[in-house]
Amino acid sequence: MGGAATNSGIDFQARTGALAMVSMFAEINELTALGLPEPLPVERVHFETGDDVDDLRLSAGNSRSFVQAKRTINLSAEAESEFSSVIGQVVGQHVNDPGPDAYVLATTSGASSRITGELKRLFDAARLNRGHAANPSTKTEANVRDTTYTHIDRHFKALTKKEITENERTEILAKLHVQVLDLEAGAPLERAVLSVLAARGVPSASAAWEQLITLALTLAKHRLSIDRPWTDEQAGTGAHRFKRHWPRSRRGGRCP
């Protein structure tokens, strides 16, 4: 069970990285699905970075989006839980490398409804209104809010040796996003990706998508990054077509 869960998690992370690469190839002018705060084309995707939020980092202009990919995750009050670990990574990113960034918990509809529902609404509310805590809430919403606050406060104190202020907690919350990415085989978002590739003239969208997933696994294994000029070269500038060898060969392109 543990090995199967690990493999499905790795597959989901690779599919999330492949989605970001599709956005570069297809020249999509925004990637709101992965939390970029500005509507700009993705210029670079980093895999397994040295950041606190380390699965993916997307760069677009001066905007950065740090992505933690979890195929399934439950909201838990336990200090040693996976949810607490994700919050700890986010707090560490905020403390160690502050900036107007986005922190994205990418997951699927298989995650807890408290993650995809109440937690997502909590983060959205923090961006809309700094006084969001005064909003009316259900018992479940209050529980999700209090649990999240507790994790943020504990990790912040452990890192900085001081109590967090309400303003700083809200600043962290406002940077956070929950994005449901149903990218598994046959899932709605995967079908949308295949449609985008086909619309850009890719001869075999399904084969290209599988190659991108494989490439994402390789990039993550070696902690590499990939940029827009490389995808442009492999696709043929202005041609919007994959060359037959793309993306199996990285030797001639920019894959730093």
PDB file of C-alpha atoms in Angstrom:
ATOM      1  CA  MET A   1       0.000   0.000   0.000  1.00  0.00           C
ATOM      2  CA  GLY A   2       2.780   2.428   0.969  1.00  0.00           C
ATOM      3  CA  GLY A   3       4.717   1.812  -2.255  1.00  0.00           C
ATOM      4  CA  ALA A   4       1.618   2.228  -4.398  1.00  0.00           C
ATOM      5  CA  ALA A   5       0.712   5.474  -2.626  1.00  0.00           C
ATOM      6  CA  THR A   6       4.256   6.779  -3.092  1.00  0.00           C
ATOM      7  CA  ASN A   7       4.246   5.910  -6.790  1.00  0.00           C
ATOM      8  CA  SER A   8       0.871   7.589  -7.371  1.00  0.00           C
ATOM      9  CA  GLY A   9       2.143  10.686  -5.560  1.00  0.00           C
ATOM     10  CA  ILE A  10       5.257  10.806  -7.739  1.00  0.00           C
ATOM     11  CA  ASP A  11       3.107  10.364 -10.844  1.00  0.00           C
ATOM     12  CA  PHE A  12       0.853  13.253  -9.788  1.00  0.00           C
ATOM     13  CA  GLN A  13       3.856  15.500  -9.157  1.00  0.00           C
ATOM     14  CA  ALA A  14       5.225  14.640 -12.604  1.00  0.00           C
ATOM     15  CA  ARG A  15       1.867  15.366 -14.231  1.00  0.00           C
ATOM     16  CA  THR A  16       1.749  18.726 -12.458  1.00  0.00           C
ATOM     17  CA  GLY A  17       5.194  19.560 -13.830  1.00  0.00           C
ATOM     18  CA  ALA A  18       4.132  18.402 -17.276  1.00  0.00           C
ATOM     19  CA  LEU A  19       1.126  20.743 -17.070  1.00  0.00           C
ATOM     20  CA  ALA A  20       3.495  23.668 -16.474  1.00  0.00           C
ATOM     21  CA  MET A  21       5.598  22.639 -19.476  1.00  0.00           C
ATOM     22  CA  VAL A  22       2.488  22.467 -21.661  1.00  0.00           C
ATOM     23  CA  SER A  23       1.724  26.063 -20.692  1.00  0.00           C
ATOM     24  CA  MET A  24       5.159  27.111 -21.973  1.00  0.00           C
ATOM     25  CA  PHE A  25       4.903  25.196 -25.231  1.00  0.00           C
ATOM     26  CA  ALA A  26       1.343  26.320 -25.926  1.00  0.00           C
ATOM     27  CA  GLU A  27       2.203  29.939 -25.046  1.00  0.00           C
ATOM     28  CA  ILE A  28      -0.677  30.227 -22.623  1.00  0.00           C
ATOM     29  CA  ASN A  29      -0.492  33.754 -21.216  1.00  0.00           C
ATOM     30  CA  GLU A  30      -1.399  32.782 -17.694  1.00  0.00           C
ATOM     31  CA  LEU A  31      -1.312  29.743 -15.486  1.00  0.00           C
ATOM     32  CA  THR A  32      -3.791  30.619 -12.784  1.00  0.00           C
ATOM     33  CA  ALA A  33      -4.284  26.886 -12.183  1.00  0.00           C
ATOM     34  CA  LEU A  34      -0.861  26.891 -10.521  1.00  0.00           C
ATOM     35  CA  GLY A  35      -1.219  30.136  -8.627  1.00  0.00           C
ATOM     36  CA  LEU A  36       0.952  32.629 -10.482  1.00  0.00           C
ATOM     37  CA  PRO A  37      -0.089  36.024  -9.082  1.00  0.00           C
ATOM     38  CA  GLU A  38       0.285  37.848 -12.410  1.00  0.00           C
ATOM     39  CA  PRO A  39      -1.191  36.895 -15.826  1.00  0.00           C
ATOM     40  CA  LEU A  40       2.169  36.276 -17.505  1.00  0.00           C
ATOM     41  CA  PRO A  41       3.545  33.403 -19.602  1.00  0.00           C
ATOM     42  CA  VAL A  42       5.540  30.855 -17.620  1.00  0.00           C
ATOM     43  CA  GLU A  43       9.202  31.312 -18.499  1.00  0.00           C
ATOM     44  CA  ARG A  44      10.902  28.626 -16.421  1.00  0.00           C
ATOM     45  CA  VAL A  45       9.960  25.531 -14.429  1.00  0.00           C
ATOM     46  CA  HIS A  46      12.288  24.223 -11.702  1.00  0.00           C
ATOM     47  CA  PHE A  47      11.943  20.661 -10.394  1.00  0.00           C
ATOM     48  CA  GLU A  48      12.812  19.411  -6.885  1.00  0.00           C
ATOM     49  CA  THR A  49      14.338  22.711  -5.867  1.00  0.00           C
ATOM     50  CA  GLY A  50      16.276  23.636  -2.750  1.00  0.00           C
ATOM     51  CA  ASP A  51      13.412  25.850  -1.587  1.00  0.00           C
ATOM     52  CA  ASP A  52      11.320  25.135   1.475  1.00  0.00           C
ATOM     53  CA  VAL A  53       8.338  24.504  -0.825  1.00  0.00           C
ATOM     54  CA  ASP A  54      10.363  22.282  -3.090  1.00  0.00           C
ATOM     55  CA  ASP A  55       8.373  20.211  -5.599  1.00  0.00           C
ATOM     56  CA  LEU A  56       8.115  22.875  -8.325  1.00  0.00           C
ATOM     57  CA  ARG A  57       8.955  26.540  -8.768  1.00  0.00           C
ATOM     58  CA  LEU A  58       7.442  28.468 -11.673  1.00  0.00           C
ATOM     59  CA  SER A  59       8.864  31.787 -12.814  1.00  0.00           C
ATOM     60  CA  ALA A  60       7.040  34.365 -14.933  1.00  0.00           C
ATOM     61  CA  GLY A  61       8.466  37.866 -15.071  1.00  0.00           C
ATOM     62  CA  ASN A  62       8.929  38.929 -11.453  1.00  0.00           C
ATOM     63  CA  SER A  63       6.334  36.429 -10.242  1.00  0.00           C
ATOM     64  CA  ARG A  64       7.106  33.101  -8.629  1.00  0.00           C
ATOM     65  CA  SER A  65       4.834  30.233  -7.702  1.00  0.00           C
ATOM     66  CA  PHE A  66       6.063  27.533  -5.323  1.00  0.00           C
ATOM     67  CA  VAL A  67       4.132  24.290  -5.691  1.00  0.00           C
ATOM     68  CA  GLN A  68       3.784  21.362  -3.309  1.00  0.00           C
ATOM     69  CA  ALA A  69       2.011  18.484  -5.054  1.00  0.00           C
ATOM     70  CA  LYS A  70      -0.036  16.052  -2.955  1.00  0.00           C
ATOM     71  CA  ARG A  71      -2.340  13.668  -4.784  1.00  0.00           C
ATOM     72  CA  THR A  72      -4.318  13.158  -1.573  1.00  0.00           C
ATOM     73  CA  ILE A  73      -4.057  14.943   1.764  1.00  0.00           C
ATOM     74  CA  ASN A  74      -6.186  15.271   4.891  1.00  0.00           C
ATOM     75  CA  LEU A  75      -6.539  18.272   7.144  1.00  0.00           C
ATOM     76  CA  SER A  76      -5.168  17.229  10.528  1.00  0.00           C
ATOM     77  CA  ALA A  77      -4.448  18.990  13.819  1.00  0.00           C
ATOM     78  CA  GLU A  78      -1.580  16.592  14.592  1.00  0.00           C
ATOM     79  CA  ALA A  79       1.824  18.297  14.777  1.00  0.00           C
ATOM     80  CA  GLU A  80       3.475  15.416  12.879  1.00  0.00           C
ATOM     81  CA  SER A  81       0.827  15.184  10.154  1.00  0.00           C
ATOM     82  CA  GLU A  82       1.401  15.657   6.430  1.00  0.00           C
ATOM     83  CA  PHE A  83      -0.760  18.783   6.548  1.00  0.00           C
ATOM     84  CA  SER A  84       1.381  20.269   9.316  1.00  0.00           C
ATOM     85  CA  SER A  85       4.483  19.472   7.257  1.00  0.00           C
ATOM     86  CA  VAL A  86       3.088  21.348   4.229  1.00  0.00           C
ATOM     87  CA  ILE A  87       2.249  24.371   6.392  1.00  0.00           C
ATOM     88  CA  GLY A  88       5.752  24.228   7.883  1.00  0.00           C
ATOM     89  CA  GLN A  89       7.276  24.335   4.392  1.00  0.00           C
ATOM     90  CA  VAL A  90       5.141  27.346   3.514  1.00  0.00           C
ATOM     91  CA  VAL A  91       6.080  29.210   6.688  1.00  0.00           C
ATOM     92  CA  GLY A  92       9.751  28.420   6.070  1.00  0.00           C
ATOM     93  CA  GLN A  93       9.493  29.766   2.509  1.00  0.00           C
ATOM     94  CA  HIS A  94       7.867  32.953   3.781  1.00  0.00           C
ATOM     95  CA  VAL A  95      10.464  33.491   6.518  1.00  0.00           C
ATOM     96  CA  ASN A  96      13.596  32.497   4.582  1.00  0.00           C
ATOM     97  CA  ASP A  97      12.768  33.984   1.168  1.00  0.00           C
ATOM     98  CA  PRO A  98      10.054  36.624   1.557  1.00  0.00           C
ATOM     99  CA  GLY A  99       8.451  38.146  -1.507  1.00  0.00           C
ATOM    100  CA  PRO A 100       5.146  38.656  -3.340  1.00  0.00           C
ATOM    101  CA  ASP A 101       4.978  34.967  -4.216  1.00  0.00           C
ATOM    102  CA  ALA A 102       2.288  32.309  -4.394  1.00  0.00           C
ATOM    103  CA  TYR A 103       2.408  29.078  -2.390  1.00  0.00           C
ATOM    104  CA  VAL A 104       0.301  26.381  -4.016  1.00  0.00           C
ATOM    105  CA  LEU A 105      -0.942  23.133  -2.550  1.00  0.00           C
ATOM    106  CA  ALA A 106      -1.757  21.201  -5.718  1.00  0.00           C
ATOM    107  CA  THR A 107      -3.997  18.204  -5.138  1.00  0.00           C
ATOM    108  CA  THR A 108      -6.856  16.242  -6.657  1.00  0.00           C
ATOM    109  CA  SER A 109     -10.537  15.845  -5.925  1.00  0.00           C
ATOM    110  CA  GLY A 110      -9.497  12.731  -3.982  1.00  0.00           C
ATOM    111  CA  ALA A 111      -8.170  14.950  -1.184  1.00  0.00           C
ATOM    112  CA  SER A 112     -10.207  15.687   1.933  1.00  0.00           C
ATOM    113  CA  SER A 113     -13.203  17.966   1.318  1.00  0.00           C
ATOM    114  CA  ARG A 114     -11.869  20.153   4.132  1.00  0.00           C
ATOM    115  CA  ILE A 115      -8.782  20.751   2.001  1.00  0.00           C
ATOM    116  CA  THR A 116     -10.541  21.340  -1.313  1.00  0.00           C
ATOM    117  CA  GLY A 117     -13.477  23.175   0.256  1.00  0.00           C
ATOM    118  CA  GLU A 118     -13.063  25.012   3.555  1.00  0.00           C
ATOM    119  CA  LEU A 119      -9.271  25.450   3.378  1.00  0.00           C
ATOM    120  CA  LYS A 120      -9.431  26.779  -0.173  1.00  0.00           C
ATOM    121  CA  ARG A 121     -12.131  29.270   0.868  1.00  0.00           C
ATOM    122  CA  LEU A 122     -10.022  30.357   3.860  1.00  0.00           C
ATOM    123  CA  PHE A 123      -7.090  31.222   1.591  1.00  0.00           C
ATOM    124  CA  ASP A 124      -9.336  32.976  -0.927  1.00  0.00           C
ATOM    125  CA  ALA A 125     -10.951  35.006   1.873  1.00  0.00           C
ATOM    126  CA  ALA A 126      -7.537  36.141   3.143  1.00  0.00           C
ATOM    127  CA  ARG A 127      -6.726  37.589  -0.290  1.00  0.00           C
ATOM    128  CA  LEU A 128     -10.064  39.364  -0.513  1.00  0.00           C
ATOM    129  CA  ASN A 129     -10.172  40.861   2.964  1.00  0.00           C
ATOM    130  CA  ARG A 130      -7.468  41.315   5.587  1.00  0.00           C
ATOM    131  CA  GLY A 131     -10.212  41.176   8.213  1.00  0.00           C
ATOM    132  CA  HIS A 132     -11.485  37.850   6.901  1.00  0.00           C
ATOM    133  CA  ALA A 133     -11.479  36.264  10.377  1.00  0.00           C
ATOM    134  CA  ALA A 134     -14.564  38.323  11.237  1.00  0.00           C
ATOM    135  CA  ASN A 135     -16.545  36.692   8.414  1.00  0.00           C
ATOM    136  CA  PRO A 136     -19.426  34.456   9.534  1.00  0.00           C
ATOM    137  CA  SER A 137     -18.336  30.807   9.564  1.00  0.00           C
ATOM    138  CA  THR A 138     -19.752  27.358  10.060  1.00  0.00           C
ATOM    139  CA  LYS A 139     -18.441  25.043  12.746  1.00  0.00           C
ATOM    140  CA  THR A 140     -16.373  23.183  10.151  1.00  0.00           C
ATOM    141  CA  GLU A 141     -14.957  26.413   8.694  1.00  0.00           C
ATOM    142  CA  ALA A 142     -14.003  27.619  12.187  1.00  0.00           C
ATOM    143  CA  ASN A 143     -12.286  24.307  12.905  1.00  0.00           C
ATOM    144  CA  VAL A 144     -10.312  24.444   9.650  1.00  0.00           C
ATOM    145  CA  ARG A 145      -9.331  28.056  10.324  1.00  0.00           C
ATOM    146  CA  ASP A 146      -8.234  27.382  13.911  1.00  0.00           C
ATOM    147  CA  THR A 147      -6.283  24.254  12.949  1.00  0.00           C
ATOM    148  CA  THR A 148      -4.474  26.114  10.173  1.00  0.00           C
ATOM    149  CA  TYR A 149      -3.728  29.074  12.439  1.00  0.00           C
ATOM    150  CA  THR A 150      -2.275  26.739  15.076  1.00  0.00           C
ATOM    151  CA  HIS A 151       0.093  25.112  12.581  1.00  0.00           C
ATOM    152  CA  ILE A 152       1.199  28.467  11.146  1.00  0.00           C
ATOM    153  CA  ASP A 153       1.773  29.979  14.572  1.00  0.00           C
ATOM    154  CA  ARG A 154       3.741  26.955  15.856  1.00  0.00           C
ATOM    155  CA  HIS A 155       6.024  26.717  12.824  1.00  0.00           C
ATOM    156  CA  PHE A 156       6.607  30.471  12.761  1.00  0.00           C
ATOM    157  CA  LYS A 157       7.646  30.501  16.416  1.00  0.00           C
ATOM    158  CA  ALA A 158       9.943  27.507  15.912  1.00  0.00           C
ATOM    159  CA  LEU A 159      11.716  29.295  13.053  1.00  0.00           C
ATOM    160  CA  THR A 160      11.871  32.857  14.368  1.00  0.00           C
ATOM    161  CA  LYS A 161      11.712  32.347  18.161  1.00  0.00           C
ATOM    162  CA  LYS A 162       8.936  34.917  18.393  1.00  0.00           C
ATOM    163  CA  GLU A 163       5.164  35.038  18.291  1.00  0.00           C
ATOM    164  CA  ILE A 164       3.534  35.726  14.948  1.00  0.00           C
ATOM    165  CA  THR A 165       1.462  38.876  14.511  1.00  0.00           C
ATOM    166  CA  GLU A 166      -2.031  38.785  13.065  1.00  0.00           C
ATOM    167  CA  ASN A 167      -0.871  40.818  10.057  1.00  0.00           C
ATOM    168  CA  GLU A 168       1.966  38.410   9.283  1.00  0.00           C
ATOM    169  CA  ARG A 169      -0.293  35.380   9.612  1.00  0.00           C
ATOM    170  CA  THR A 170      -2.742  36.972   7.188  1.00  0.00           C
ATOM    171  CA  GLU A 171       0.109  37.742   4.786  1.00  0.00           C
ATOM    172  CA  ILE A 172       1.035  34.046   4.744  1.00  0.00           C
ATOM    173  CA  LEU A 173      -2.589  32.977   4.275  1.00  0.00           C
ATOM    174  CA  ALA A 174      -3.030  35.411   1.377  1.00  0.00           C
ATOM    175  CA  LYS A 175      -0.120  33.810  -0.477  1.00  0.00           C
ATOM    176  CA  LEU A 176      -1.597  30.328  -0.129  1.00  0.00           C
ATOM    177  CA  HIS A 177      -3.704  28.582  -2.776  1.00  0.00           C
ATOM    178  CA  VAL A 178      -5.369  25.192  -3.007  1.00  0.00           C
ATOM    179  CA  GLN A 179      -5.610  24.023  -6.603  1.00  0.00           C
ATOM    180  CA  VAL A 180      -7.481  20.878  -7.596  1.00  0.00           C
ATOM    181  CA  LEU A 181      -5.725  19.390 -10.625  1.00  0.00           C
ATOM    182  CA  ASP A 182      -7.457  16.235 -11.827  1.00  0.00           C
ATOM    183  CA  LEU A 183      -4.689  15.180 -14.194  1.00  0.00           C
ATOM    184  CA  GLU A 184      -4.850  11.408 -13.914  1.00  0.00           C
ATOM    185  CA  ALA A 185      -5.493   9.294 -17.004  1.00  0.00           C
ATOM    186  CA  GLY A 186      -8.880  10.193 -18.463  1.00  0.00           C
ATOM    187  CA  ALA A 187      -9.562  12.923 -15.880  1.00  0.00           C
ATOM    188  CA  PRO A 188     -11.109  16.257 -16.988  1.00  0.00           C
ATOM    189  CA  LEU A 189      -7.954  18.372 -16.817  1.00  0.00           C
ATOM    190  CA  GLU A 190      -5.916  15.780 -18.667  1.00  0.00           C
ATOM    191  CA  ARG A 191      -8.516  15.806 -21.454  1.00  0.00           C
ATOM    192  CA  ALA A 192      -8.253  19.605 -21.573  1.00  0.00           C
ATOM    193  CA  VAL A 193      -4.443  19.366 -21.843  1.00  0.00           C
ATOM    194  CA  LEU A 194      -4.719  16.923 -24.741  1.00  0.00           C
ATOM    195  CA  SER A 195      -7.116  19.301 -26.474  1.00  0.00           C
ATOM    196  CA  VAL A 196      -4.646  22.186 -26.064  1.00  0.00           C
ATOM    197  CA  LEU A 197      -1.799  20.121 -27.528  1.00  0.00           C
ATOM    198  CA  ALA A 198      -3.946  18.985 -30.453  1.00  0.00           C
ATOM    199  CA  ALA A 199      -5.042  22.570 -31.129  1.00  0.00           C
ATOM    200  CA  ARG A 200      -1.363  23.591 -31.340  1.00  0.00           C
ATOM    201  CA  GLY A 201      -0.775  21.050 -34.107  1.00  0.00           C
ATOM    202  CA  VAL A 202       0.920  18.310 -32.087  1.00  0.00           C
ATOM    203  CA  PRO A 203       0.655  15.165 -34.254  1.00  0.00           C
ATOM    204  CA  SER A 204      -0.049  12.790 -31.357  1.00  0.00           C
ATOM    205  CA  ALA A 205      -1.212  14.684 -28.296  1.00  0.00           C
ATOM    206  CA  SER A 206      -1.446  11.568 -26.112  1.00  0.00           C
ATOM    207  CA  ALA A 207       2.095  10.442 -26.942  1.00  0.00           C
ATOM    208  CA  ALA A 208       3.481  13.952 -26.421  1.00  0.00           C
ATOM    209  CA  TRP A 209       1.726  14.218 -23.040  1.00  0.00           C
ATOM    210  CA  GLU A 210       3.211  10.889 -21.897  1.00  0.00           C
ATOM    211  CA  GLN A 211       6.655  12.046 -23.033  1.00  0.00           C
ATOM    212  CA  LEU A 212       6.260  15.243 -21.028  1.00  0.00           C
ATOM    213  CA  ILE A 213       5.357  13.261 -17.913  1.00  0.00           C
ATOM    214  CA  THR A 214       8.461  11.106 -18.436  1.00  0.00           C
ATOM    215  CA  LEU A 215      10.575  14.228 -18.931  1.00  0.00           C
ATOM    216  CA  ALA A 216       9.183  15.724 -15.701  1.00  0.00           C
ATOM    217  CA  LEU A 217      10.213  12.571 -13.810  1.00  0.00           C
ATOM    218  CA  THR A 218      13.738  12.857 -15.230  1.00  0.00           C
ATOM    219  CA  LEU A 219      14.021  16.561 -14.423  1.00  0.00           C
ATOM    220  CA  ALA A 220      12.855  15.928 -10.859  1.00  0.00           C
ATOM    221  CA  LYS A 221      15.278  13.032 -10.389  1.00  0.00           C
ATOM    222  CA  HIS A 222      18.224  15.241 -11.388  1.00  0.00           C
ATOM    223  CA  ARG A 223      16.863  18.467  -9.819  1.00  0.00           C
ATOM    224  CA  LEU A 224      16.920  20.331 -13.129  1.00  0.00           C
ATOM    225  CA  SER A 225      14.928  23.164 -14.671  1.00  0.00           C
ATOM    226  CA  ILE A 226      13.556  23.891 -18.118  1.00  0.00           C
ATOM    227  CA  ASP A 227      12.884  27.212 -19.839  1.00  0.00           C
ATOM    228  CA  ARG A 228      10.688  28.646 -22.574  1.00  0.00           C
ATOM    229  CA  PRO A 229      13.483  29.057 -25.190  1.00  0.00           C
ATOM    230  CA  TRP A 230      14.216  25.330 -24.913  1.00  0.00           C
ATOM    231  CA  THR A 231      10.595  24.371 -25.559  1.00  0.00           C
ATOM    232  CA  ASP A 232      10.476  26.878 -28.439  1.00  0.00           C
ATOM    233  CA  GLU A 233      13.561  25.298 -30.020  1.00  0.00           C
ATOM    234  CA  GLN A 234      12.231  21.775 -29.619  1.00  0.00           C
ATOM    235  CA  ALA A 235       8.826  22.716 -30.993  1.00  0.00           C
ATOM    236  CA  GLY A 236      10.223  24.819 -33.820  1.00  0.00           C
ATOM    237  CA  THR A 237       9.929  28.565 -33.391  1.00  0.00           C
ATOM    238  CA  GLY A 238       6.596  29.743 -34.728  1.00  0.00           C
ATOM    239  CA  ALA A 239       5.741  26.286 -36.037  1.00  0.00           C
ATOM    240  CA  HIS A 240       3.908  25.155 -32.903  1.00  0.00           C
ATOM    241  CA  ARG A 241       4.933  21.575 -33.578  1.00  0.00           C
ATOM    242  CA  PHE A 242       6.935  19.032 -31.639  1.00  0.00           C
ATOM    243  CA  LYS A 243       9.926  17.638 -33.466  1.00  0.00           C
ATOM    244  CA  ARG A 244       9.840  13.870 -33.574  1.00  0.00           C
ATOM    245  CA  HIS A 245      12.612  13.539 -30.984  1.00  0.00           C
ATOM    246  CA  TRP A 246      11.097  16.022 -28.517  1.00  0.00           C
ATOM    247  CA  PRO A 247      11.260  15.787 -25.536  1.00  0.00           C
ATOM    248  CA  ARG A 248      13.369  12.635 -25.440  1.00  0.00           C
ATOM    249  CA  SER A 249      16.662  14.418 -26.051  1.00  0.00           C
ATOM    250  CA  ARG A 250      17.866  17.177 -23.760  1.00  0.00           C
ATOM    251  CA  ARG A 251      21.442  17.429 -25.004  1.00  0.00           C
ATOM    252  CA  GLY A 252      20.946  20.134 -27.579  1.00  0.00           C
ATOM    253  CA  GLY A 253      18.497  22.322 -25.766  1.00  0.00           C
ATOM    254  CA  ARG A 254      18.408  24.584 -22.768  1.00  0.00           C
ATOM    255  CA  CYS A 255      17.654  22.325 -19.871  1.00  0.00           C
ATOM    256  CA  PRO A 256      19.856  23.813 -17.170  1.00  0.00           C
TER     257      PRO A 256
END
